[in-house]
Amino acid sequence: MSEQTESVDAEDEDPAAAAREWLRRATVGDWTRRTGRFVFGDRTGLALWLALVVVLSLTWRVGIFVTDTYTVANAMVAVGDGHLAIREIRYSLTMGTMPGLHEVDGTLYGRNYGQAVLSLPLLLALEAGAVVAQPSLLLAGAWSLAVVWLARLVGDALERRWVRIGGAVLALGVFVHHAVVGAPIERDLLPLVALQATGLFAAAGVGLCCYRLLAPTGQRPAVAAGVATALASPVAFWATIPKRHALVTALIFVGLLCFATSRRADGRSSDLALASTYGVVGLIAWIHAFEGFFLFVSLAAVDRLTERATRRRLGAGATGLALGLLPLFVTNVLITGNPIKPPRLLPSVGVGDVELAPAVGEDGLVPTTEGGSGDAGGFGGAGGDAGGSGDGSDGDGGGDTGGGLLDEIGFAVPSVITGEVLHIAWFVQLTITEGLATLSRREWLWNVLIRSGRIPGVNYVHTDYEAIELTVLEAAPLLGALLATPVVAARRLRRRTEGLRSGRTAALRSAVTSVRRLSPAAQTDLLAVAWIATFLVIFAWRLPLHSQITVRYVLPVMPLGIYLVARLPAVSSALEARTRVAAAAYGLAVLGGGALLAGTLTVLDVAVGEAFQFHALVGLGAAALAGTAVAGRSLSPARVSHRAVAAALGTTAGTTTAFYLLVGVEYVQYGQAALGVARALAAALPVL
C-alpha cells in the first residue's frame, strides 16, 4: 500500500483530522452547502421552507394589529440604535397604548428583547437595501426571487423545464405589478418590518422543523405535516404579526428537533444536540422568561425519565442551558440590575402593574375572563384598547413577598437574588395550582378547546362586540384526528405490559425501564406531549379572554398536536400510500373550497364575527371528518381505506388553510399589504 493511501485511510479513521483537512480546503461554496444542509437538511426542506414563506407572505400587512406591538417595535428601534433603553417613541399615540412599557429610574424599557435582537440582522439588511431601493420594492423583489428559486428546485426535482420557466414568468409579472400599483413603505417602518419578517421566517421554520423531525420515517408524510403545521394551524395567522408567539413556536420545534437528534445520534453529536436543546429553551426564556422556565422543567423531566443521568450528559445539558440563558442574564443586569429579574417583573408605565403575577381574588382563585391583554381589535379598522398590561394580567406583582418572608424567618442573605427567587417560586406554585384547577372545569374545556361562540364572561367591547375568539379545535381542525390516540396508546400499552403481574414497586421499575427503552421517535413524542401539557397548565387561568383570536397564548399546542397527528400509524401510512389523493383534496379545498366560502359569505353579507363563527362551524365539521376517518382506520383497517383517510386529512387541512388566507387577505385589514399581489387579491374578494 502506498504512503498516500495510508494517509487517506488514517484521515478516514480520524474524524478530527478529516475535519481539519476539510476546513483547510473549504471554499465559500463548500461552506454555503454545508450550512444549507445543516439548516434545511436537504433540497426538499429548502423547497418546503421557501414555499411556506411565499404563501404566508400573501397575508403580510405592514401595520399594528395588537397594541402590545407598540412596545416591542419601539424596543426594536432602540436595539437597532445600539442600546436597550427606549429613547424614541416612534410607534404609539400615547403611553396608554403601550402595554408592557417599563420604567427604571426614569428610563423607559420594553420587553421581548430576545425577539428584537434576533430580528436585528434583518433590520440591518433592510436598512442597507433601503439605501439603493424603496423598501416596498425590496420586499417585492425578495418575494419574486424566492418564487424563482422555488420553481427551480421543484422543476429540477420533477425534471420539468416548464416549471422553472413558469416560476420565472410569475415572479417577473408579480414584481412588475407591484412596481406599478404597490404602496410605498416608509423607512421609519423598517424596525416593524424586520420584526414581521422574523415572524414570517420563523413560521416557515415550524413547517421545516416538523418535516425534518418526520423525514427519517417517510418523506411524503413529513412534507405533508410540514405544510399542515404552518398553513393549517394558527401559525399562519400569527406569522407576520410581531408578537412572540410564532418565534417561540419555531424555537420549540427547533428544540424538539435537537432533542430527537440527541436520541438518534451517538457520541459528541448526541451531546451537542442535547446541549442545543437546553440552549434553545434558554433563548425562549430571553424572549419570555415565564414560558422558558416551565419549558425547561418539562424538558428536564422528560430527559431524565427517558435516559440515565451521567456526568457527561448532565454536563452537556447544563452547559447548553447556561449558554442559552447568558443573553437573558446580561439583559436583565443591564436593565434591572438583577440577573434573574426580567423586565416583565417591573411595574408597567401607564397601565397595569407587574406582569408575572396572577391577580388573586377574594375567593383565592385567579380571574379567567379578563387578563388585560391590551390587544387591539384590528378588524374592519377598529381601534385598539389598552385595557391591560400586554401579555400579562393586572394585579400586584408581590415584589415585597420575598423580603417579608426573609424578615420573618430571619435570614440575612442578599435580597436582590433571594427576594426574586421566593417571588418566582410563589408564582410558579400559584400558576400550577390554579392551572390544574382550571383544567378540571368542564365549561373551560368546552369554551377553550371545543366551541367558542358567545363565551360567558368574556368582554367583547374590545373587539367591537364581534365573536372572533376561536377555540383550539376550531382554529386547528386537524387535531380532531387525535381522537384515534387512545386507541393507538391502549394497544401499545397492552403490548408492553402484557404478562406483567408483579407488585407495585416492580411494576413501577418496569414502567421506567420501558420508557427508557422507547425509540428516539417515541421519546420525542413524549417531549411534545409534555410541552403541550405545560402550555395548557400555565395559561389555563388566563383563558378564555378577549382578543385571544385563535387561543394565541397556547399557540405551540396546535402545531405540536398536528405533529403528533402525523405520527399516528393510520395517518402516516395513508399519506405515504395515497399522497396524490391527499394533495388533490388539499388543493381542491384551498382553491375551490376557499372560493365557495368567500362567495357564500359575500352573498350573506356577514360581519367579521359572523364570518369567524361560520368558519368555526366548518372547522368543527372538518375536525369530525378527520377524526372519524383516522379513528375508523385505527379501529378497523379493513373497512376504512388509505384513500378515505388521505382525502379526509387533505380536505380538513385545505379548509383550514383557506380560512387563514381569507383572514389575512380580507377579514383583517389593519395596515397596507406588503405585496401588490395581496392587495389585488383583497380587492377581488369583497367578502365583508
XYZ file of C-alpha atoms in Angstrom:
688
model
C 0.000 0.000 0.000
C 1.356 3.401 -0.907
C 2.146 6.113 1.616
C -0.572 8.340 0.136
C -3.223 5.627 0.537
C -2.205 5.034 4.150
C -2.535 8.749 4.827
C -6.056 8.840 3.358
C -7.081 5.804 5.421
C -5.708 7.439 8.561
C -7.755 10.557 7.883
C -10.871 8.462 7.332
C -10.312 6.781 10.683
C -9.727 10.100 12.479
C -12.780 12.409 12.233
C -10.867 15.291 13.807
C -8.121 15.067 11.194
C -10.714 14.851 8.402
C -12.474 17.932 9.782
C -9.209 19.882 9.906
C -8.426 18.900 6.338
C -11.898 19.975 5.215
C -11.515 23.336 6.951
C -8.167 23.840 5.236
C -9.541 23.162 1.766
C -13.113 24.503 2.125
C -14.273 27.238 -0.215
C -17.157 29.682 0.178
C -19.338 27.320 -1.840
C -18.444 24.429 0.458
C -19.400 26.489 3.498
C -22.680 27.523 1.865
C -23.630 23.953 1.002
C -22.735 22.652 4.460
C -24.676 25.453 6.138
C -27.650 24.733 3.894
C -27.575 21.031 4.788
C -27.290 21.898 8.482
C -30.293 24.253 8.404
C -32.594 22.689 5.800
C -31.477 19.063 5.799
C -31.897 18.572 2.056
C -33.269 20.264 -1.060
C -36.810 19.204 -0.169
C -36.527 21.005 3.154
C -35.300 24.138 1.418
C -38.124 23.980 -1.138
C -40.686 23.486 1.623
C -39.404 26.475 3.596
C -39.398 28.704 0.520
C -42.917 27.599 -0.415
C -44.199 28.398 3.062
C -42.537 31.829 3.020
C -44.060 32.592 -0.390
C -47.590 31.602 0.671
C -47.511 33.189 4.131
C -46.240 36.453 2.624
C -49.618 36.868 0.919
C -51.154 37.649 4.333
C -48.446 40.154 5.300
C -49.688 43.605 6.255
C -47.308 46.301 7.466
C -49.003 47.851 10.461
C -50.005 47.477 14.109
C -52.650 44.844 14.832
C -52.082 44.289 18.572
C -51.306 47.212 20.871
C -48.544 45.208 22.560
C -46.658 45.596 19.282
C -46.089 49.281 20.015
C -43.746 48.437 22.881
C -41.974 45.620 21.062
C -41.494 47.760 17.932
C -40.110 50.677 19.948
C -37.736 48.258 21.685
C -36.680 47.133 18.198
C -35.926 50.759 17.322
C -33.752 51.029 20.442
C -31.862 47.815 19.703
C -31.326 48.971 16.135
C -29.777 52.157 17.517
C -27.424 50.099 19.703
C -28.992 50.334 23.166
C -31.754 48.809 25.297
C -33.378 51.976 26.621
C -36.298 53.346 24.601
C -35.287 56.892 23.798
C -37.576 57.358 20.795
C -41.312 56.619 20.878
C -41.727 56.016 17.155
C -44.804 53.779 17.247
C -47.625 54.958 19.512
C -50.222 57.624 20.097
C -49.991 57.851 23.880
C -48.283 55.969 26.688
C -51.602 54.336 27.432
C -51.483 52.480 24.121
C -48.168 50.841 25.008
C -48.847 47.959 27.392
C -45.648 46.317 28.559
C -43.630 49.532 28.735
C -41.475 49.650 31.896
C -39.536 52.353 33.681
C -36.333 52.144 35.741
C -35.006 55.331 37.338
C -36.726 57.492 34.749
C -35.545 55.397 31.782
C -38.051 53.530 29.619
C -37.555 49.897 28.617
C -39.578 47.431 26.595
C -39.660 43.649 26.669
C -39.122 40.641 24.390
C -35.546 41.790 23.871
C -34.641 38.350 22.617
C -37.123 38.814 19.787
C -35.682 42.243 18.988
C -32.047 41.101 18.949
C -32.849 38.058 16.799
C -34.537 40.458 14.346
C -31.530 42.789 14.259
C -29.755 41.121 11.271
C -32.880 41.547 9.153
C -33.192 45.184 10.211
C -29.588 45.871 9.222
C -30.136 44.139 5.865
C -33.304 46.146 5.213
C -31.632 49.435 6.107
C -28.709 48.611 3.829
C -31.052 47.728 0.983
C -33.155 50.830 1.546
C -30.135 52.945 0.637
C -30.482 51.876 -3.000
C -34.182 50.929 -3.314
C -37.564 51.722 -1.819
C -38.363 49.205 0.987
C -41.566 48.143 -0.759
C -39.593 47.172 -3.867
C -37.110 45.283 -1.693
C -39.878 43.100 -0.295
C -41.412 42.522 -3.727
C -38.014 41.693 -5.188
C -37.202 39.265 -2.382
C -40.571 37.536 -2.833
C -40.038 37.243 -6.593
C -36.553 35.784 -6.119
C -37.996 33.247 -3.666
C -40.548 32.205 -6.299
C -37.800 31.797 -8.921
C -35.659 29.751 -6.523
C -38.613 27.598 -5.531
C -39.579 26.969 -9.160
C -36.028 25.915 -9.919
C -35.935 23.449 -7.039
C -39.311 21.955 -7.923
C -38.502 21.879 -11.637
C -35.229 20.075 -11.010
C -36.921 17.555 -8.710
C -39.692 16.830 -11.225
C -37.403 17.221 -14.240
C -39.880 19.665 -15.747
C -38.364 22.659 -17.523
C -41.734 24.376 -17.830
C -41.963 24.653 -14.033
C -38.777 26.713 -13.932
C -39.916 28.913 -16.812
C -43.405 29.362 -15.352
C -41.962 30.351 -11.985
C -39.723 32.968 -13.560
C -42.598 34.434 -15.578
C -44.836 34.548 -12.491
C -42.141 36.217 -10.401
C -41.458 38.840 -13.045
C -45.149 39.576 -13.520
C -45.746 39.995 -9.782
C -42.744 42.281 -9.403
C -43.831 44.498 -12.297
C -47.389 44.618 -10.938
C -46.085 45.624 -7.515
C -43.866 48.307 -9.013
C -46.934 49.796 -10.730
C -49.622 49.564 -8.020
C -47.789 48.714 -4.798
C -47.912 51.241 -1.971
C -44.553 52.543 -0.719
C -43.280 51.632 2.739
C -41.669 54.417 4.748
C -38.169 53.829 6.122
C -39.438 54.624 9.615
C -41.375 51.350 9.448
C -38.294 49.185 8.847
C -37.946 48.055 12.508
C -41.558 46.875 12.405
C -40.960 45.188 9.027
C -37.901 43.406 10.463
C -39.963 42.026 13.347
C -42.637 40.855 10.925
C -40.096 39.239 8.589
C -38.575 37.378 11.546
C -42.001 36.020 12.438
C -42.582 35.065 8.802
C -39.332 33.110 8.572
C -39.998 31.539 11.975
C -43.478 30.393 10.941
C -41.997 28.759 7.838
C -39.347 27.284 10.133
C -42.072 25.494 12.099
C -43.004 23.573 8.968
C -39.354 22.932 8.132
C -38.564 21.531 11.589
C -41.664 19.347 11.515
C -40.535 17.987 8.140
C -37.055 17.233 9.452
C -38.472 15.525 12.530
C -40.572 13.160 10.433
C -38.346 12.750 7.361
C -36.459 9.698 8.730
C -39.729 7.728 8.832
C -41.083 8.864 5.454
C -40.512 11.915 3.291
C -44.017 12.274 1.875
C -45.831 12.307 5.246
C -43.092 14.625 6.515
C -43.726 17.173 3.752
C -47.480 16.982 4.342
C -47.001 17.523 8.080
C -44.674 20.462 7.441
C -47.283 22.138 5.255
C -50.036 21.443 7.781
C -48.207 22.830 10.825
C -47.516 26.134 9.067
C -50.574 26.596 6.849
C -53.335 24.595 8.577
C -52.798 25.939 12.093
C -52.911 29.416 13.700
C -49.198 29.742 12.953
C -50.393 31.038 9.567
C -52.359 33.803 11.280
C -49.618 34.977 13.668
C -46.741 34.627 11.182
C -46.473 38.317 10.295
C -47.981 39.777 13.468
C -44.887 40.694 15.501
C -45.924 39.074 18.743
C -43.658 36.489 20.352
C -45.925 33.542 19.560
C -44.650 32.492 16.114
C -40.991 32.878 17.118
C -41.425 30.931 20.364
C -43.275 28.179 18.488
C -40.434 27.935 15.972
C -37.844 27.707 18.744
C -39.892 24.997 20.436
C -39.781 22.968 17.228
C -36.037 23.611 16.932
C -35.665 22.301 20.469
C -37.780 19.264 19.636
C -35.600 18.589 16.579
C -32.412 18.906 18.646
C -33.849 16.540 21.261
C -34.711 13.988 18.567
C -31.180 14.282 17.174
C -29.709 13.751 20.640
C -31.601 10.453 20.811
C -30.760 9.326 17.264
C -27.060 10.220 17.234
C -24.136 8.891 19.264
C -21.074 10.342 20.927
C -20.242 14.024 20.564
C -23.019 14.665 18.087
C -25.583 13.449 20.621
C -24.076 15.571 23.399
C -24.006 18.657 21.199
C -27.635 18.125 20.181
C -28.706 17.730 23.818
C -26.823 20.891 24.787
C -28.544 22.686 21.906
C -31.953 21.564 23.187
C -31.335 23.188 26.558
C -29.759 26.204 24.855
C -32.899 26.758 22.774
C -35.017 26.718 25.939
C -32.681 29.362 27.344
C -33.249 31.506 24.254
C -37.011 31.147 24.707
C -36.568 32.475 28.243
C -34.796 35.506 26.737
C -37.978 36.203 24.787
C -40.416 35.234 27.546
C -38.912 34.090 30.833
C -42.206 32.687 32.088
C -42.574 30.247 29.199
C -38.873 29.393 29.118
C -38.821 28.383 32.776
C -41.711 25.940 32.512
C -40.435 24.518 29.224
C -37.101 23.828 30.917
C -38.797 21.988 33.785
C -40.718 19.785 31.354
C -37.620 19.138 29.241
C -35.518 18.184 32.259
C -38.220 15.797 33.492
C -38.575 14.033 30.128
C -34.811 13.978 29.591
C -34.164 12.262 32.900
C -37.143 9.943 32.533
C -36.043 8.674 29.126
C -32.279 8.485 29.745
C -29.977 7.590 32.621
C -28.181 10.537 34.170
C -24.428 10.536 33.563
C -21.878 13.245 34.232
C -21.299 13.711 30.541
C -24.983 14.134 29.709
C -25.703 16.327 32.718
C -22.710 18.468 31.822
C -23.888 18.839 28.237
C -27.360 19.912 29.340
C -26.052 22.335 31.962
C -23.576 23.893 29.533
C -26.226 24.357 26.870
C -28.667 25.890 29.342
C -26.044 28.267 30.730
C -25.094 29.477 27.247
C -28.757 29.863 26.285
C -29.545 31.854 29.430
C -26.480 34.095 29.187
C -28.168 36.702 26.926
C -31.136 36.815 29.317
C -28.922 37.329 32.359
C -26.916 40.067 30.645
C -30.083 41.851 29.518
C -31.604 41.611 32.998
C -28.478 43.003 34.662
C -28.321 45.920 32.224
C -31.985 46.812 32.806
C -32.939 45.738 36.328
C -29.551 45.129 37.929
C -30.662 41.594 38.818
C -29.782 38.616 36.568
C -32.989 36.742 37.411
C -35.381 39.689 37.233
C -36.622 40.182 33.654
C -38.293 43.432 32.557
C -41.697 41.724 32.750
C -41.348 41.743 36.550
C -41.054 45.527 36.595
C -44.075 47.780 37.171
C -45.633 48.932 33.907
C -45.880 52.511 32.737
C -49.386 53.889 32.326
C -51.430 50.691 32.554
C -51.291 47.515 34.602
C -48.571 46.502 37.000
C -46.123 43.628 37.291
C -46.995 41.078 34.633
C -45.776 37.767 36.005
C -48.214 37.646 38.888
C -51.768 36.264 38.773
C -54.293 38.545 40.399
C -55.854 36.580 43.239
C -59.446 37.437 44.014
C -61.326 37.204 47.301
C -62.162 33.569 46.668
C -58.498 32.749 46.222
C -58.878 31.937 42.533
C -57.309 33.647 39.574
C -59.742 35.534 37.319
C -60.044 33.736 33.993
C -62.156 36.046 31.841
C -60.249 39.313 31.907
C -56.495 39.136 31.677
C -55.982 42.659 30.400
C -54.187 41.693 27.246
C -54.134 45.161 25.838
C -54.860 43.888 22.359
C -56.377 45.887 19.581
C -59.413 44.656 17.822
C -57.910 45.406 14.444
C -60.995 44.265 12.499
C -62.525 46.487 9.879
C -60.500 49.447 11.067
C -61.485 49.001 14.730
C -59.276 50.870 17.093
C -57.204 49.305 19.814
C -57.750 49.320 23.506
C -55.020 49.368 26.058
C -57.039 47.940 28.866
C -54.350 45.833 30.391
C -50.692 45.117 30.690
C -49.916 43.487 27.437
C -49.475 39.776 27.714
C -49.724 39.953 31.439
C -52.541 40.212 33.879
C -53.389 43.047 36.143
C -52.550 42.728 39.786
C -49.849 43.314 42.349
C -46.517 41.863 41.473
C -45.805 40.835 45.012
C -42.390 42.442 44.931
C -42.290 42.597 48.767
C -43.318 38.965 49.211
C -39.791 37.629 49.256
C -38.428 40.324 51.555
C -41.249 39.885 54.066
C -40.726 36.149 54.262
C -36.992 36.619 54.700
C -37.558 39.049 57.557
C -39.901 36.603 59.258
C -37.532 33.641 59.062
C -34.535 35.761 59.994
C -32.144 35.013 57.114
C -29.537 37.665 56.347
C -28.992 36.968 52.641
C -28.802 39.237 49.582
C -32.428 40.146 48.906
C -31.607 41.208 45.329
C -31.499 37.494 44.454
C -33.428 35.676 47.166
C -36.389 38.037 47.088
C -36.909 37.339 43.413
C -36.363 33.610 43.902
C -39.099 33.469 46.528
C -41.423 35.593 44.436
C -40.878 33.385 41.381
C -41.357 30.238 43.480
C -44.638 31.631 44.810
C -45.755 32.497 41.296
C -44.827 29.068 39.932
C -46.733 27.299 42.704
C -49.782 29.507 42.214
C -49.728 29.119 38.424
C -49.597 25.322 38.582
C -52.254 25.082 41.283
C -54.702 27.392 39.571
C -53.911 25.953 36.153
C -54.753 22.417 37.222
C -57.890 23.626 38.958
C -58.996 25.464 35.811
C -58.360 22.443 33.594
C -60.787 20.412 35.699
C -63.735 22.693 34.838
C -65.998 21.404 32.085
C -67.066 24.830 30.882
C -63.400 25.781 30.436
C -62.726 22.653 28.388
C -65.745 23.409 26.205
C -65.137 27.150 25.679
C -61.363 26.913 25.134
C -60.863 23.561 23.447
C -64.113 22.777 21.594
C -66.686 25.513 20.830
C -66.494 29.280 21.066
C -69.497 31.387 20.021
C -70.533 33.855 22.687
C -68.371 32.766 25.634
C -69.905 33.674 29.014
C -67.852 36.181 30.977
C -65.774 37.484 28.063
C -65.996 41.236 27.482
C -66.473 41.725 23.741
C -66.201 45.505 23.887
C -62.521 45.199 22.886
C -63.500 43.548 19.582
C -66.485 45.772 18.743
C -68.750 43.044 20.145
C -67.662 40.627 17.412
C -67.337 36.953 18.449
C -63.937 36.263 16.915
C -62.455 34.118 19.687
C -61.992 30.657 18.216
C -61.224 27.558 20.258
C -58.273 25.217 19.812
C -60.255 22.712 17.728
C -61.910 25.430 15.639
C -58.530 27.016 14.932
C -56.794 23.706 14.094
C -59.399 21.139 12.960
C -56.693 18.571 12.132
C -56.433 17.975 15.871
C -59.713 16.082 15.542
C -57.590 13.187 14.247
C -56.185 12.820 17.771
C -59.463 11.054 18.518
C -57.587 7.917 17.476
C -54.796 8.469 20.021
C -56.417 6.496 22.892
C -56.834 3.514 20.592
C -53.200 3.540 19.495
C -51.914 4.206 23.013
C -54.024 1.420 24.547
C -52.749 -1.122 22.036
C -49.110 -0.189 22.593
C -49.519 -0.144 26.365
C -51.165 -3.555 26.312
C -48.269 -4.982 24.311
C -45.668 -3.520 26.646
C -47.356 -4.577 29.890
C -48.603 -7.959 28.716
C -47.594 -10.646 31.142
C -46.637 -8.197 33.885
C -48.236 -9.408 37.131
C -45.698 -8.211 39.716
C -46.117 -5.891 42.693
C -46.346 -2.110 42.565
C -42.624 -1.456 43.040
C -41.646 -3.923 40.355
C -44.336 -2.538 38.068
C -43.052 0.997 38.561
C -39.489 -0.122 37.847
C -40.670 -1.907 34.748
C -42.564 1.187 33.591
C -39.472 3.406 33.982
C -37.328 0.851 32.168
C -39.944 0.619 29.447
C -39.904 4.401 28.960
C -36.118 4.374 28.656
C -36.380 1.691 26.020
C -38.675 3.784 23.863
C -37.447 4.546 20.366
C -35.935 8.005 19.721
C -39.124 8.991 17.870
C -41.331 7.873 20.773
C -39.175 9.779 23.268
C -39.543 12.872 21.092
C -43.314 12.338 21.073
C -43.220 12.235 24.868
C -41.469 15.605 24.984
C -44.039 17.061 22.574
C -46.852 15.816 24.836
C -45.093 17.266 27.895
C -44.740 20.677 26.264
C -48.388 20.625 25.168
C -49.444 19.870 28.743
C -47.113 22.593 30.022
C -48.698 25.331 27.924
C -52.217 24.212 28.798
C -51.460 24.245 32.527
C -49.577 27.530 32.753
C -52.046 29.510 30.622
C -55.301 27.829 31.647
C -56.094 30.508 34.211
C -55.706 33.197 31.529
C -58.319 31.727 29.206
C -60.779 32.457 27.742
C -60.411 36.209 27.289
C -60.955 38.899 24.687
C -58.687 39.112 21.653
C -57.186 35.681 22.007
C -58.370 35.206 18.364
C -57.034 31.659 17.975
C -56.094 30.973 21.616
C -52.722 32.536 20.887
C -51.355 32.003 24.391
C -51.217 28.277 23.670
C -50.276 28.614 20.000
C -47.470 25.983 20.208
C -50.034 23.404 21.344
C -51.672 23.277 17.918
C -48.672 22.629 15.619
C -47.282 20.221 18.222
C -50.629 18.429 18.149
C -50.522 18.270 14.347
C -47.031 16.769 14.595
C -48.481 14.066 16.853
C -51.307 13.532 14.352
C -48.703 12.858 11.658
C -47.098 10.301 13.971
C -50.261 8.190 14.101
C -49.786 4.999 12.049
C -53.120 5.432 10.260
C -52.121 8.941 9.165
C -48.531 8.305 8.122
C -49.377 5.139 6.194
C -52.281 6.841 4.383
C -50.176 9.849 3.395
C -47.403 7.547 2.194
C -49.706 5.289 0.188
C -52.085 7.936 -1.188
C -50.004 11.094 -1.451
C -51.698 12.286 -4.625
C -55.148 11.859 -3.123
C -54.206 13.956 -0.094
C -52.570 16.626 -2.289
C -55.563 16.785 -4.645
C -58.028 17.037 -1.759
C -55.920 19.773 -0.176
C -55.675 21.778 -3.395
C -59.394 21.493 -4.121
C -60.258 22.540 -0.564
C -57.942 25.565 -0.694
C -58.954 26.839 -4.131
C -62.451 25.501 -4.685
C -63.493 25.452 -1.044
C -61.992 28.869 -0.420
C -63.854 30.336 -3.403
C -67.084 28.687 -2.252
C -66.686 30.018 1.298
C -65.874 33.527 0.051
C -68.825 33.505 -2.344
C -71.229 32.261 0.323
C -70.145 34.896 2.831
C -70.353 37.613 0.177
C -73.942 36.667 -0.652
C -74.892 36.517 3.032
C -73.269 39.941 3.644
C -71.871 38.943 7.040
C -69.915 40.868 9.641
C -66.452 39.801 10.838
C -67.722 37.914 13.873
C -70.313 36.080 11.791
C -67.640 35.126 9.261
C -65.390 33.780 12.009
C -68.222 31.755 13.531
C -69.195 30.404 10.121
C -65.636 29.177 9.646
C -65.660 27.833 13.194
C -68.611 25.586 12.392
C -66.991 24.494 9.129
C -63.830 23.746 11.081
C -65.672 21.603 13.591
C -67.245 19.656 10.746
C -63.824 19.165 9.157
C -62.423 18.057 12.526
C -65.188 15.478 12.827
C -64.390 14.243 9.314
C -60.682 13.820 10.051
C -61.312 12.272 13.463
C -63.837 9.772 12.135
C -61.605 8.693 9.242
C -58.427 8.255 11.316
C -60.200 6.591 14.232
C -62.042 4.299 11.842
C -58.800 3.288 10.142
C -57.140 2.682 13.528
C -60.011 0.518 14.782
C -60.895 -1.293 11.561
C -58.229 -1.089 8.837
C -60.192 -3.446 6.598
C -63.233 -1.142 6.433
C -61.576 2.272 6.082
C -59.135 2.622 3.194
C -55.980 4.715 2.926
C -57.722 6.716 0.217
C -60.543 7.750 2.568
C -58.102 8.814 5.295
C -55.915 10.779 2.867
C -58.929 12.541 1.361
C -60.306 13.442 4.799
C -56.970 14.818 6.012
C -56.382 16.805 2.811
C -59.872 18.294 2.915
C -59.557 19.275 6.580
C -56.141 20.870 6.104
C -57.216 22.664 2.909
C -60.322 24.106 4.543
C -58.199 25.488 7.372
C -55.630 26.992 5.002
C -58.402 28.664 3.000
C -59.722 30.214 6.209
C -56.356 31.689 7.210
C -55.727 33.020 3.721
C -59.123 34.734 3.776
C -58.427 36.119 7.243
C -55.073 37.550 6.218
C -56.124 38.872 2.828
C -59.687 40.030 3.521
C -61.020 39.838 7.092
C -58.183 41.531 8.996
C -57.079 44.772 7.344
C -55.005 46.692 9.856
C -52.325 48.050 7.503
C -51.183 48.137 3.927
C -50.427 44.880 2.142
C -46.690 44.234 1.893
C -47.101 42.807 -1.621
C -49.076 44.257 -4.514
C -50.442 40.813 -5.408
C -52.004 40.541 -1.947
C -53.582 43.943 -2.419
C -55.071 42.767 -5.722
C -56.446 39.624 -4.074
C -58.100 41.687 -1.348
C -59.746 43.888 -3.970
C -61.042 40.807 -5.794
C -62.614 39.354 -2.626
C -65.183 41.854 -1.325
C -66.445 39.443 1.342
C -67.035 41.999 4.089
